[in-house]
CSV table of C-alpha atoms in Angstrom, one decimal:
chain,number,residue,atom,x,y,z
A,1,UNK,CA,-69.7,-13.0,-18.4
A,2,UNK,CA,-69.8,-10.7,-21.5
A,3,UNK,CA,-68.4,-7.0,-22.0
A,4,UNK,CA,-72.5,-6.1,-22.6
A,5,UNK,CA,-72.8,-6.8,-18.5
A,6,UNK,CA,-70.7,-3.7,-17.2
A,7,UNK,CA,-71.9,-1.1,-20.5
A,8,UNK,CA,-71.1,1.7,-17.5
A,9,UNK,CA,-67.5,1.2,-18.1
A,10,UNK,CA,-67.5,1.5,-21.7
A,11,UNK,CA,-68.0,5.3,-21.1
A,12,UNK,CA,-64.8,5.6,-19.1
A,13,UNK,CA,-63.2,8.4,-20.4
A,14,UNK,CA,-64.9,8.3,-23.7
A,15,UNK,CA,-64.6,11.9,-24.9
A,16,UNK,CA,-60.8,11.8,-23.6
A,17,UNK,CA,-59.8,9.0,-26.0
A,18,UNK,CA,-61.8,10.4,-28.8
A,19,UNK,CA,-59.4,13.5,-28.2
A,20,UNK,CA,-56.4,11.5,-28.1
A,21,UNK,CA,-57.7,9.6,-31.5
A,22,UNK,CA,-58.5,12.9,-32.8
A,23,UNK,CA,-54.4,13.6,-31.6
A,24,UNK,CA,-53.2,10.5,-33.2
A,25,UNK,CA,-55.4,11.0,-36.4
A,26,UNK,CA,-53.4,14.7,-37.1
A,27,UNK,CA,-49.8,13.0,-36.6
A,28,UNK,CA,-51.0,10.0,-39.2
A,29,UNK,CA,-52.5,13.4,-41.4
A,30,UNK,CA,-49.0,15.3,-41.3
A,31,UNK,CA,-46.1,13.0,-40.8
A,32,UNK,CA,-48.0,9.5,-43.4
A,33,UNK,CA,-47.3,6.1,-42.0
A,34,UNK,CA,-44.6,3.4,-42.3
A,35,UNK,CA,-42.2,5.5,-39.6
A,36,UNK,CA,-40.7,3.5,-36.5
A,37,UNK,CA,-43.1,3.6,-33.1
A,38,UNK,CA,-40.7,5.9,-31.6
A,39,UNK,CA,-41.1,8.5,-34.3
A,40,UNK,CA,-45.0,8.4,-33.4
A,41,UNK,CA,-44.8,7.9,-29.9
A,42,UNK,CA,-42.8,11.5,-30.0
A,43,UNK,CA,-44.9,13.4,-32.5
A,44,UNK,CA,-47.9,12.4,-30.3
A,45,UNK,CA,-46.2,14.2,-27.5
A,46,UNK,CA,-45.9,17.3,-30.0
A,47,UNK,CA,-49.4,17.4,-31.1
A,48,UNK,CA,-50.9,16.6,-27.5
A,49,UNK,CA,-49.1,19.4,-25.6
A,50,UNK,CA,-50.0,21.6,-28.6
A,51,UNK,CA,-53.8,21.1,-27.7
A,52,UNK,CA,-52.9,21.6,-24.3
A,53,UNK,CA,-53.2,17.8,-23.3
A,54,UNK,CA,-51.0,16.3,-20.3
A,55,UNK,CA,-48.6,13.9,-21.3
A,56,UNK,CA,-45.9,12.0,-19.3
A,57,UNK,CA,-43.1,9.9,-21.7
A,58,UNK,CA,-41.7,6.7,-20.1
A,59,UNK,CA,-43.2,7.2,-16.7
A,60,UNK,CA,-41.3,4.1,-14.2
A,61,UNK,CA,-44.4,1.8,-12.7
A,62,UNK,CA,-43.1,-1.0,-10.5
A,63,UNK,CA,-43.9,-5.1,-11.2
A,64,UNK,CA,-44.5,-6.8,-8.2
A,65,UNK,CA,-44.6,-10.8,-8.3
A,66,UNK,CA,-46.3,-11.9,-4.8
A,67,UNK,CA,-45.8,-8.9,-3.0
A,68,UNK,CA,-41.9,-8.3,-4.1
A,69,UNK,CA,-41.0,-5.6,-6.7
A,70,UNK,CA,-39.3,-7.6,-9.9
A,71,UNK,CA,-38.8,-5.2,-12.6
A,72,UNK,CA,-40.6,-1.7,-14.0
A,73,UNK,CA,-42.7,-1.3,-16.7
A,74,UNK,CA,-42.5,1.8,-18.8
A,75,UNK,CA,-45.1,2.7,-21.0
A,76,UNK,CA,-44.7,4.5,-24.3
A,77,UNK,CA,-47.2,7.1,-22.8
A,78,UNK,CA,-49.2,8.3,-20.2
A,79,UNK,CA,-52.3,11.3,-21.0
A,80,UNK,CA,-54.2,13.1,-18.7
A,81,UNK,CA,-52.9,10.9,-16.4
A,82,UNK,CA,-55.7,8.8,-16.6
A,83,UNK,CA,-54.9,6.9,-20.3
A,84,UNK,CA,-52.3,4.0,-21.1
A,85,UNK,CA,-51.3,4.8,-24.9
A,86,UNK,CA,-49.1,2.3,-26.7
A,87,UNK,CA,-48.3,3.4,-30.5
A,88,UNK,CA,-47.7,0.8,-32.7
A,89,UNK,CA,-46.6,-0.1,-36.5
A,90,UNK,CA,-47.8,-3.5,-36.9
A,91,UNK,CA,-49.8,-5.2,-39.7
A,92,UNK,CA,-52.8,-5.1,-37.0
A,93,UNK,CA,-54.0,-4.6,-33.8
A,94,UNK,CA,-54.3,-8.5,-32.5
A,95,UNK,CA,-55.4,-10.2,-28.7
A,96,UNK,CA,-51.3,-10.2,-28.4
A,97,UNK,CA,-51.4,-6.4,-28.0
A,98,UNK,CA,-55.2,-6.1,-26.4
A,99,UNK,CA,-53.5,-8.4,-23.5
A,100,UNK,CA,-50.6,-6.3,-23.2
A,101,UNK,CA,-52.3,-3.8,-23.1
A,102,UNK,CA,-54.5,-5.4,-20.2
A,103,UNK,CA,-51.7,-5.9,-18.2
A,104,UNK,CA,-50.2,-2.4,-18.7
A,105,UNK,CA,-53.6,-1.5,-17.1
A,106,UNK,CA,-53.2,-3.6,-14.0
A,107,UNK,CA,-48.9,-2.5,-13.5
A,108,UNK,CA,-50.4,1.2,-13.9
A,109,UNK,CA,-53.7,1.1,-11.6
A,110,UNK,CA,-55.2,2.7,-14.6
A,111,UNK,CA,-58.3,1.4,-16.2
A,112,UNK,CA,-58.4,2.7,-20.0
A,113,UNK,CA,-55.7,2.4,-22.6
A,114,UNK,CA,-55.4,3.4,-26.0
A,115,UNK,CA,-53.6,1.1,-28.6
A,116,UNK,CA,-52.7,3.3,-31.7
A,117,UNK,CA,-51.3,1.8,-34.9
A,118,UNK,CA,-49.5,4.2,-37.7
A,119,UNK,CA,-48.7,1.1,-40.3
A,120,UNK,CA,-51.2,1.7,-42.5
A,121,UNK,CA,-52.9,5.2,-44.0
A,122,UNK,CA,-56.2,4.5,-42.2
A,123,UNK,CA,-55.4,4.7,-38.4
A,124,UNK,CA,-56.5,1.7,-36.5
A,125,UNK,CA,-57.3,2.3,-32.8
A,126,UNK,CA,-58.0,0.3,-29.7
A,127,UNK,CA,-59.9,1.6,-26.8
A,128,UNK,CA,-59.0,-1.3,-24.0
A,129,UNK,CA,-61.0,-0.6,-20.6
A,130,UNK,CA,-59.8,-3.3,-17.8
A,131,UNK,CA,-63.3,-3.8,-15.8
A,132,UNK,CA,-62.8,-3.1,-12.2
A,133,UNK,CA,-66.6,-4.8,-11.5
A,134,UNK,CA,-66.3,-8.4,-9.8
A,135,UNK,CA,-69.4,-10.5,-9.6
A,136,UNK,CA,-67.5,-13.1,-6.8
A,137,UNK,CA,-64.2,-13.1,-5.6
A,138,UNK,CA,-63.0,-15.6,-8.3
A,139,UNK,CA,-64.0,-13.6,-10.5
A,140,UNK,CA,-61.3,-11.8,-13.1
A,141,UNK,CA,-61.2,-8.4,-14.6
A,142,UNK,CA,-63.0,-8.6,-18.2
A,143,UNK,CA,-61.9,-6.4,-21.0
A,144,UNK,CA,-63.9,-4.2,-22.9
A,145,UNK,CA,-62.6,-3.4,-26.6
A,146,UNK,CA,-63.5,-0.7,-28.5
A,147,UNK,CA,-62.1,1.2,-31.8
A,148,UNK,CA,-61.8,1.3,-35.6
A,149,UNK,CA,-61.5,-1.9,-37.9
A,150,UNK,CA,-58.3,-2.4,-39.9
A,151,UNK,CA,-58.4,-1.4,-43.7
């Protein structure tokens, strides 16, 4: 199985993450990188409520481990209430953070995320979209990857 056999999904929320990019790309513009994650993570929720764009900040989603509630996950933050975003300063975007990401995805019942990272003066951006298509019953959610290449 490839990401090529489910292109449909690839156009989940397309135009909403180019937004959010488009977000993230004005708060690299304005603020520079090498800042902590946190100082990102809030001037997202600046410029995305400036444009009018729904944003929930370290919204509680419960982690079940067969069938009993272990801990919560909190993500960084939650847009449109559709989107996963996880801001990072990190050298790059690796599988580490695409998997993470992944598993944000299934603890949310979302299906897209958005992996940004400030470290460098080029953004570099993730578009992670957990497949919800299942060829058999065995078969696992496949990840479809999608954004800008590191400088």
């Amino acid at each position: 199985m490839n990401a090529n056999e489910f292109p449909e999904n690839d156009l989940i929320l397309q135009d909403e993450v180019y937004l959010l990019v488009g977000s993230a790309l004005e708060v690299l513009n304005v603020l520079g990188h090498g800042l902590r994650e946190k100082t990102y993570e809030r001037a997202m929720i600046v410029e995305l409520k400036s444009r009018s764009i729904q944003v929930e900040q370290q919204k509680s989603f419960p982690v079940f481990y067969k069938g009993v509630e272990i801990d919560t996950f909190i993500p960084d933050l939650i847009a449109m209430a559709r989107i996963v975003i996880d801001t990072k300063t990190i050298e790059r975007i690796t599988d580490l953070e695409i998997g993470q990401m992944l598993n944000y995805l299934k603890i949310t019942g979302l299906s897209v995320g958005l992996i940004l990272n400030f470290k460098r003066p080029k953004l570099e951006w993730r578009r992670v979209v957990l497949q919800t298509h299942k060829k058999d019953k065995n078969s696992r959610p496949f990840p479809s990857i999608r954004g800008t290449n590191p400088v």
